[in-house]
């Protein structure tokens, strides 16, 4: 049997996505872990080790995964080819599979097709025919591109390791390994790719991935929980919501800790669904630790408690009632901060000058969490 090192390239910045997408949660695990679990499934088919390439400014200690195969975490480089090269130099098997962490849905048969097609002289890549009509746009000028014979390339890509090292070194700005391989004059085979195996590139791709993950890997036994918090708005306090400082607010929330009422309500909704005590009891205000706390750090504690009780957070829906300041422009940034941990929806409502929140004296927040059994 041919032996393969499985290299997961997760060293990118996610500049089109807006954050390091490889560490975002998809379902119950980080995006990169979908590929790691696929690699683990190939344990008896020739994959002997897994190498995860993370951004050079990311902390290796934050990667937690119980691997059934030898597992190495290394730092990548500025370009994809540099990240791949670091992976290749760490790998020890005769052959390599290189796979984007940004493609969570590559299926086992696709890996097997590629592994079979690869030999000491030939690499293999998955391709799909271009389905849409193509145009080339150059400023105002639009011209036709004939799509006959054109294919899009996916990963995983499969090669003999040592020859690929030489090929990748020749051009460190190649778009993928197939480009380096072909430029070096080597033989390449194509196998049929898989439409499900799309790459998460833009923010909206995550919604498609979430829908697919939910459809194909449904959860069982779910519970919901409700959280609530209210704080007074006062001058000379920072306004922190969901761990993000709302810089242009003249008022901030009064309270122990950072008074981040959104994170507080979210934590209580999660704890409620897990049947655990609320934050007031877990982090009493009398405790100095809570007085000065960053609420996002407390959220991490809550998530550990919930996980230890056998639950995982699927989704949180939250609504913040605030007359001032206007918060909608911060919505995406706040959402992204939570989406490191779970999927969330956040809405802001003014209170029509009717109650204390409506008169700008306070803010109120409700959150509803859905949890399922681990
Ligand atoms: N990648 C990498 N090292 C780099 C650049 C990219 O390991 N220096 C990885 C990414 O983490 C991703 C895969 O290559 O899993 C495909 O790249 P892409 O989708 O372009 O991701 P990013 O480079 O992170 O995104 P962007 O190009 O939008 O910055
Ligand atoms: Mg990129």
Short mmCIF file of C-alpha atoms and ligand atoms in Angstrom, two decimals:
data_model
loop_
_atom_site.label_atom_id
_atom_site.label_comp_id
_atom_site.label_asym_id
_atom_site.label_seq_id
_atom_site.Cartn_x
_atom_site.Cartn_y
_atom_site.Cartn_z
CA UNK A 1 0.00 0.00 0.00
CA UNK A 2 1.26 3.53 -0.80
CA UNK A 3 1.91 5.58 2.36
CA UNK A 4 0.69 9.17 2.58
CA UNK A 5 1.26 12.20 4.79
CA UNK A 6 -1.94 14.24 4.97
CA UNK A 7 -1.13 17.97 5.00
CA UNK A 8 -3.93 20.36 5.96
CA UNK A 9 -3.08 23.89 4.85
CA UNK A 10 -4.66 26.27 7.33
CA UNK A 11 -2.03 29.01 7.26
CA UNK A 12 -4.00 31.73 5.44
CA UNK A 13 -5.24 35.11 6.64
CA UNK A 14 -8.79 34.79 5.30
CA UNK A 15 -8.62 38.32 3.90
CA UNK A 16 -11.64 37.83 1.61
CA UNK A 17 -13.62 36.19 4.43
CA UNK A 18 -12.70 38.86 6.97
CA UNK A 19 -11.16 36.62 9.62
CA UNK A 20 -9.11 33.42 9.88
CA UNK A 21 -11.95 31.21 8.66
CA UNK A 22 -10.06 27.97 9.37
CA UNK A 23 -10.68 28.53 13.11
CA UNK A 24 -14.40 29.35 12.75
CA UNK A 25 -16.90 26.87 14.15
CA UNK A 26 -18.87 24.78 11.68
CA UNK A 27 -21.33 22.57 13.55
CA UNK A 28 -19.60 21.25 16.63
CA UNK A 29 -16.00 21.70 15.52
CA UNK A 30 -13.55 24.16 13.97
CA UNK A 31 -13.42 24.28 10.19
CA UNK A 32 -9.90 22.77 9.98
CA UNK A 33 -11.04 19.82 12.09
CA UNK A 34 -13.43 18.63 9.37
CA UNK A 35 -10.37 17.91 7.21
CA UNK A 36 -8.51 16.37 10.15
CA UNK A 37 -11.45 14.00 10.76
CA UNK A 38 -11.46 13.08 7.04
CA UNK A 39 -7.74 12.31 7.28
CA UNK A 40 -8.34 10.13 10.34
CA UNK A 41 -10.91 8.12 8.37
CA UNK A 42 -8.14 7.16 5.94
CA UNK A 43 -6.06 5.54 8.68
CA UNK A 44 -6.45 2.07 7.19
CA UNK A 45 -6.17 3.22 3.58
CA UNK A 46 -2.57 4.46 3.63
CA UNK A 47 -2.62 7.79 5.52
CA UNK A 48 0.06 7.49 8.22
CA UNK A 49 0.37 11.02 9.64
CA UNK A 50 -1.44 14.35 9.71
CA UNK A 51 0.29 17.71 9.51
CA UNK A 52 -1.64 20.87 10.26
CA UNK A 53 -0.11 24.10 8.94
CA UNK A 54 -1.38 27.13 10.88
CA UNK A 55 -0.66 30.86 10.39
CA UNK A 56 2.75 31.90 11.64
CA UNK A 57 1.15 34.25 14.19
CA UNK A 58 -1.22 31.59 15.59
CA UNK A 59 -0.55 29.73 18.82
CA UNK A 60 0.05 25.98 18.44
CA UNK A 61 -1.15 25.45 22.01
CA UNK A 62 -4.65 26.56 21.05
CA UNK A 63 -5.07 23.58 18.74
CA UNK A 64 -6.74 20.77 20.65
CA UNK A 65 -7.56 17.57 18.81
CA UNK A 66 -7.37 13.98 19.85
CA UNK A 67 -5.74 12.45 16.77
CA UNK A 68 -5.76 8.71 16.12
CA UNK A 69 -2.67 9.21 13.91
CA UNK A 70 0.68 10.94 14.52
CA UNK A 71 -0.25 14.64 14.42
CA UNK A 72 2.12 17.60 13.98
CA UNK A 73 1.21 21.28 14.09
CA UNK A 74 3.58 23.64 12.30
CA UNK A 75 3.67 27.27 11.22
CA UNK A 76 3.04 28.31 7.62
CA UNK A 77 4.39 31.15 5.50
CA UNK A 78 3.21 34.28 3.71
CA UNK A 79 2.04 32.43 0.60
CA UNK A 80 0.18 29.20 0.23
CA UNK A 81 3.22 27.61 -1.46
CA UNK A 82 5.42 28.55 1.51
CA UNK A 83 2.89 26.96 3.88
CA UNK A 84 2.79 23.85 1.70
CA UNK A 85 6.58 23.71 1.57
CA UNK A 86 6.82 23.84 5.37
CA UNK A 87 4.34 20.97 5.48
CA UNK A 88 6.25 18.96 2.87
CA UNK A 89 9.52 19.42 4.74
CA UNK A 90 7.91 18.17 7.96
CA UNK A 91 6.21 15.20 6.27
CA UNK A 92 7.93 11.83 6.16
CA UNK A 93 5.86 9.62 3.85
CA UNK A 94 6.63 8.82 0.23
CA UNK A 95 3.37 10.43 -0.94
CA UNK A 96 1.40 13.46 0.21
CA UNK A 97 -2.21 14.59 0.12
CA UNK A 98 -2.52 18.35 0.38
CA UNK A 99 -5.89 19.68 1.39
CA UNK A 100 -7.33 23.15 2.10
CA UNK A 101 -8.69 23.56 5.62
CA UNK A 102 -11.28 25.75 3.90
CA UNK A 103 -12.91 22.70 2.22
CA UNK A 104 -14.74 20.80 4.95
CA UNK A 105 -16.76 18.42 2.75
CA UNK A 106 -14.23 16.35 0.78
CA UNK A 107 -15.54 12.77 0.94
CA UNK A 108 -13.59 9.57 1.53
CA UNK A 109 -14.15 8.27 -2.03
CA UNK A 110 -12.61 11.41 -3.48
CA UNK A 111 -9.47 10.88 -1.38
CA UNK A 112 -9.32 7.23 -2.43
CA UNK A 113 -9.70 8.09 -6.14
CA UNK A 114 -6.74 10.47 -5.88
CA UNK A 115 -4.58 8.10 -3.86
CA UNK A 116 -5.16 5.36 -6.44
CA UNK A 117 -4.37 7.65 -9.37
CA UNK A 118 -1.04 8.84 -7.90
CA UNK A 119 2.22 7.03 -8.56
CA UNK A 120 5.93 7.81 -8.44
CA UNK A 121 5.74 9.83 -11.67
CA UNK A 122 2.27 11.26 -11.59
CA UNK A 123 0.28 13.55 -9.34
CA UNK A 124 -3.53 13.67 -9.28
CA UNK A 125 -6.09 16.45 -8.82
CA UNK A 126 -9.89 16.65 -8.57
CA UNK A 127 -11.58 18.75 -11.27
CA UNK A 128 -15.10 19.78 -12.22
CA UNK A 129 -16.22 21.13 -15.60
CA UNK A 130 -17.12 24.83 -15.65
CA UNK A 131 -20.92 24.96 -15.67
CA UNK A 132 -21.60 28.67 -16.24
CA UNK A 133 -20.99 30.77 -19.34
CA UNK A 134 -17.74 32.72 -18.98
CA UNK A 135 -16.86 36.36 -19.69
CA UNK A 136 -13.62 38.23 -19.34
CA UNK A 137 -14.03 41.75 -17.98
CA UNK A 138 -11.27 44.27 -18.44
CA UNK A 139 -12.48 47.70 -17.31
CA UNK A 140 -15.49 48.51 -19.54
CA UNK A 141 -14.55 45.81 -22.02
CA UNK A 142 -16.44 42.48 -21.80
CA UNK A 143 -15.37 39.60 -24.04
CA UNK A 144 -16.43 35.99 -24.47
CA UNK A 145 -14.45 33.08 -23.07
CA UNK A 146 -15.17 29.65 -24.52
CA UNK A 147 -15.72 27.30 -21.61
CA UNK A 148 -15.14 24.12 -23.68
CA UNK A 149 -12.41 22.09 -22.04
CA UNK A 150 -12.21 24.38 -19.00
CA UNK A 151 -12.32 22.85 -15.53
CA UNK A 152 -12.06 24.18 -11.99
CA UNK A 153 -9.53 22.55 -9.67
CA UNK A 154 -10.21 21.51 -6.09
CA UNK A 155 -8.11 20.06 -3.32
CA UNK A 156 -7.10 17.46 -2.05
CA UNK A 157 -4.20 17.14 -4.48
CA UNK A 158 -1.95 14.11 -4.37
CA UNK A 159 1.76 13.78 -5.29
CA UNK A 160 5.01 11.92 -4.62
CA UNK A 161 6.52 14.09 -1.86
CA UNK A 162 10.15 14.60 -2.87
CA UNK A 163 9.38 15.56 -6.46
CA UNK A 164 6.72 17.98 -5.25
CA UNK A 165 9.21 19.69 -2.91
CA UNK A 166 11.47 20.45 -5.88
CA UNK A 167 8.53 21.69 -7.97
CA UNK A 168 7.06 23.95 -5.25
CA UNK A 169 10.45 25.57 -4.60
CA UNK A 170 10.51 26.83 -8.20
CA UNK A 171 7.56 29.21 -7.75
CA UNK A 172 6.47 30.26 -4.29
CA UNK A 173 3.47 32.23 -5.56
CA UNK A 174 1.70 29.39 -7.42
CA UNK A 175 -2.10 29.19 -6.97
CA UNK A 176 -1.98 25.50 -6.10
CA UNK A 177 0.41 22.53 -6.11
CA UNK A 178 -0.86 21.33 -9.50
CA UNK A 179 0.44 24.61 -10.98
CA UNK A 180 3.90 24.03 -9.47
CA UNK A 181 3.85 20.40 -10.54
CA UNK A 182 2.92 21.19 -14.16
CA UNK A 183 5.42 24.08 -14.36
CA UNK A 184 8.13 21.60 -13.39
CA UNK A 185 7.10 19.47 -16.40
CA UNK A 186 5.60 16.52 -14.51
CA UNK A 187 2.69 14.27 -15.43
CA UNK A 188 -0.70 14.99 -13.85
CA UNK A 189 -3.92 12.97 -13.82
CA UNK A 190 -7.38 14.32 -13.11
CA UNK A 191 -10.19 12.58 -11.26
CA UNK A 192 -13.78 13.72 -10.86
CA UNK A 193 -14.16 16.30 -8.09
CA UNK A 194 -17.20 16.76 -5.90
CA UNK A 195 -19.56 19.75 -5.90
CA UNK A 196 -20.01 19.47 -2.12
CA UNK A 197 -16.25 19.98 -1.80
CA UNK A 198 -16.44 23.74 -2.37
CA UNK A 199 -14.05 26.17 -0.75
CA UNK A 200 -15.24 28.61 1.90
CA UNK A 201 -13.85 31.89 0.57
CA UNK A 202 -16.38 34.65 1.26
CA UNK A 203 -18.41 35.27 4.43
CA UNK A 204 -21.64 34.09 2.77
CA UNK A 205 -20.09 30.69 1.93
CA UNK A 206 -20.28 29.85 5.63
CA UNK A 207 -24.10 29.94 5.53
CA UNK A 208 -24.07 27.34 2.72
CA UNK A 209 -21.59 25.23 4.69
CA UNK A 210 -23.74 25.44 7.82
CA UNK A 211 -26.84 24.35 5.89
CA UNK A 212 -24.94 21.40 4.41
CA UNK A 213 -23.42 20.43 7.75
CA UNK A 214 -26.85 20.48 9.39
CA UNK A 215 -28.47 18.44 6.59
CA UNK A 216 -25.77 15.80 6.42
CA UNK A 217 -24.77 15.59 10.05
CA UNK A 218 -28.02 16.29 11.93
CA UNK A 219 -28.03 16.68 15.68
CA UNK A 220 -30.25 14.85 18.09
CA UNK A 221 -31.68 15.90 21.47
CA UNK A 222 -31.79 19.66 21.65
CA UNK A 223 -32.74 22.07 24.43
CA UNK A 224 -33.26 25.83 24.57
CA UNK A 225 -32.45 28.33 27.32
CA UNK A 226 -33.31 31.96 27.96
CA UNK A 227 -30.93 34.65 29.21
CA UNK A 228 -31.65 38.24 30.24
CA UNK A 229 -29.62 41.22 31.46
CA UNK A 230 -30.13 44.92 32.09
CA UNK A 231 -27.62 47.65 32.97
CA UNK A 232 -27.74 51.36 33.54
CA UNK A 233 -26.13 53.65 30.92
CA UNK A 234 -23.81 56.23 32.47
CA UNK A 235 -21.09 58.68 31.32
CA UNK A 236 -17.40 57.85 31.71
CA UNK A 237 -17.75 54.12 31.24
CA UNK A 238 -16.65 52.16 28.19
CA UNK A 239 -19.46 50.49 26.27
CA UNK A 240 -18.52 46.87 25.57
CA UNK A 241 -20.90 44.58 23.70
CA UNK A 242 -19.99 41.04 22.76
CA UNK A 243 -16.36 41.80 23.67
CA UNK A 244 -16.23 44.71 21.18
CA UNK A 245 -15.71 48.27 22.38
CA UNK A 246 -18.31 50.66 20.90
CA UNK A 247 -15.87 53.51 20.51
CA UNK A 248 -18.26 56.30 19.48
CA UNK A 249 -20.62 55.93 22.44
CA UNK A 250 -20.52 58.80 24.98
CA UNK A 251 -22.14 56.48 27.54
CA UNK A 252 -21.21 53.07 28.87
CA UNK A 253 -22.87 50.40 30.98
CA UNK A 254 -22.49 50.51 34.73
CA UNK A 255 -21.75 47.28 36.55
CA UNK A 256 -19.26 44.84 37.89
CA UNK A 257 -16.87 43.35 35.34
CA UNK A 258 -17.01 45.09 31.95
CA UNK A 259 -20.86 45.15 32.13
CA UNK A 260 -21.05 43.49 28.72
CA UNK A 261 -24.76 42.76 28.96
CA UNK A 262 -24.95 40.99 25.60
CA UNK A 263 -22.31 38.45 26.62
CA UNK A 264 -24.00 38.12 30.03
CA UNK A 265 -27.40 37.33 28.52
CA UNK A 266 -25.78 34.93 26.04
CA UNK A 267 -23.97 33.11 28.86
CA UNK A 268 -27.17 32.80 30.90
CA UNK A 269 -29.10 31.45 27.93
CA UNK A 270 -26.42 28.78 27.39
CA UNK A 271 -26.21 27.87 31.06
CA UNK A 272 -30.01 27.76 31.24
CA UNK A 273 -30.30 25.30 28.36
CA UNK A 274 -27.65 23.10 29.98
CA UNK A 275 -29.61 23.19 33.25
CA UNK A 276 -26.72 24.88 35.09
CA UNK A 277 -26.64 27.79 37.56
CA UNK A 278 -26.72 31.34 36.18
CA UNK A 279 -23.68 33.62 35.95
CA UNK A 280 -24.60 35.46 39.15
CA UNK A 281 -24.06 32.22 41.06
CA UNK A 282 -21.10 30.89 39.08
CA UNK A 283 -19.21 34.21 39.07
CA UNK A 284 -20.50 36.09 42.16
CA UNK A 285 -20.01 39.86 42.13
CA UNK A 286 -18.37 39.52 45.56
CA UNK A 287 -15.54 37.60 43.89
CA UNK A 288 -12.73 39.96 42.85
CA UNK A 289 -12.13 37.82 39.75
CA UNK A 290 -15.57 38.73 38.39
CA UNK A 291 -15.31 42.41 39.34
CA UNK A 292 -12.54 43.05 36.82
CA UNK A 293 -13.44 40.33 34.36
CA UNK A 294 -13.46 40.43 30.60
CA UNK A 295 -16.83 38.81 29.90
CA UNK A 296 -15.55 36.93 26.86
CA UNK A 297 -13.10 35.14 29.18
CA UNK A 298 -16.06 34.25 31.41
CA UNK A 299 -17.90 32.97 28.32
CA UNK A 300 -14.97 30.62 27.65
CA UNK A 301 -15.37 29.28 31.21
CA UNK A 302 -19.09 28.83 30.65
CA UNK A 303 -18.45 26.90 27.43
CA UNK A 304 -16.08 24.57 29.28
CA UNK A 305 -18.69 23.93 31.99
CA UNK A 306 -21.36 23.27 29.39
CA UNK A 307 -19.11 20.94 27.41
CA UNK A 308 -18.23 19.04 30.57
CA UNK A 309 -21.95 18.57 31.16
CA UNK A 310 -22.23 16.89 27.77
CA UNK A 311 -23.80 19.75 25.79
CA UNK A 312 -22.67 21.75 22.80
CA UNK A 313 -23.97 25.13 21.69
CA UNK A 314 -25.67 25.04 18.31
CA UNK A 315 -27.07 28.52 18.02
CA UNK A 316 -27.87 31.66 20.01
CA UNK A 317 -30.39 34.31 19.03
CA UNK A 318 -30.09 37.62 20.89
CA UNK A 319 -31.86 40.96 20.91
CA UNK A 320 -30.43 44.11 22.49
CA UNK A 321 -32.87 46.88 23.35
CA UNK A 322 -31.09 50.25 23.15
CA UNK A 323 -32.24 53.71 22.16
CA UNK A 324 -28.68 55.08 22.06
CA UNK A 325 -26.15 54.65 20.57
CA UNK A 326 -26.99 53.24 17.12
CA UNK A 327 -25.41 49.82 17.08
CA UNK A 328 -26.20 48.22 13.71
CA UNK A 329 -22.84 49.11 12.17
CA UNK A 330 -21.10 47.00 14.85
CA UNK A 331 -23.33 43.98 14.25
CA UNK A 332 -21.00 41.99 11.97
CA UNK A 333 -17.95 42.60 14.15
CA UNK A 334 -19.80 41.50 17.29
CA UNK A 335 -21.25 38.45 15.50
CA UNK A 336 -17.80 37.39 14.30
CA UNK A 337 -16.43 37.62 17.82
CA UNK A 338 -19.02 35.10 19.01
CA UNK A 339 -18.78 32.95 15.90
CA UNK A 340 -15.36 31.80 17.09
CA UNK A 341 -17.43 29.69 19.50
CA UNK A 342 -20.90 29.16 17.99
CA UNK A 343 -23.37 30.38 15.41
CA UNK A 344 -25.29 33.48 16.51
CA UNK A 345 -27.84 36.01 15.37
CA UNK A 346 -27.93 39.47 16.96
CA UNK A 347 -30.59 42.13 16.56
CA UNK A 348 -30.80 45.66 17.89
CA UNK A 349 -34.12 47.30 18.75
CA UNK A 350 -34.87 50.82 19.89
CA UNK A 351 -37.52 50.99 22.60
CA UNK A 352 -39.53 53.84 21.08
CA UNK A 353 -38.84 56.18 24.08
CA UNK A 354 -41.21 54.06 26.16
CA UNK A 355 -39.19 52.62 29.02
CA UNK A 356 -35.80 53.26 30.66
CA UNK A 357 -33.97 51.72 27.68
CA UNK A 358 -36.17 53.81 25.40
CA UNK A 359 -35.19 56.97 27.29
CA UNK A 360 -31.49 56.13 26.97
CA UNK A 361 -31.08 55.38 30.70
CA UNK A 362 -30.32 51.69 30.31
CA UNK A 363 -29.89 48.81 27.91
CA UNK A 364 -31.61 45.44 28.04
CA UNK A 365 -30.76 42.17 26.37
CA UNK A 366 -32.51 38.82 25.87
CA UNK A 367 -30.84 35.75 24.40
CA UNK A 368 -32.11 32.33 23.50
CA UNK A 369 -29.63 29.45 23.13
CA UNK A 370 -30.12 26.07 21.48
CA UNK A 371 -27.90 23.27 22.74
CA UNK A 372 -27.63 19.64 21.70
CA UNK A 373 -26.13 16.54 23.31
CA UNK A 374 -22.42 16.05 22.56
N1 LIG B 1 -3.27 28.98 3.09
C1 LIG B 1 -2.10 28.68 3.80
N2 LIG B 1 -1.08 29.59 3.86
C2 LIG B 1 -1.17 30.77 3.21
C3 LIG B 1 -2.32 31.07 2.46
C4 LIG B 1 -3.35 30.14 2.41
O1 LIG B 1 -2.03 27.60 4.40
N3 LIG B 1 -0.14 31.62 3.30
C5 LIG B 1 -4.39 28.02 3.11
C6 LIG B 1 -5.66 28.64 3.71
O2 LIG B 1 -5.64 28.60 5.14
C7 LIG B 1 -6.77 27.81 3.10
C8 LIG B 1 -6.17 27.35 1.77
O3 LIG B 1 -4.77 27.64 1.81
O4 LIG B 1 -7.13 26.68 3.89
C9 LIG B 1 -6.87 27.99 0.60
O5 LIG B 1 -6.60 29.38 0.61
P1 LIG B 1 -7.67 30.56 0.61
O6 LIG B 1 -9.05 30.06 0.49
O7 LIG B 1 -7.18 31.57 -0.35
O8 LIG B 1 -7.54 31.09 2.14
P2 LIG B 1 -6.84 32.41 2.65
O9 LIG B 1 -5.55 32.62 1.95
O10 LIG B 1 -6.83 32.34 4.13
O11 LIG B 1 -7.91 33.51 2.20
P3 LIG B 1 -7.62 34.87 1.37
O12 LIG B 1 -6.95 34.47 0.10
O13 LIG B 1 -8.99 35.43 1.19
O14 LIG B 1 -6.75 35.70 2.27
MG1 LIG B 2 -5.49 32.90 -0.24
#
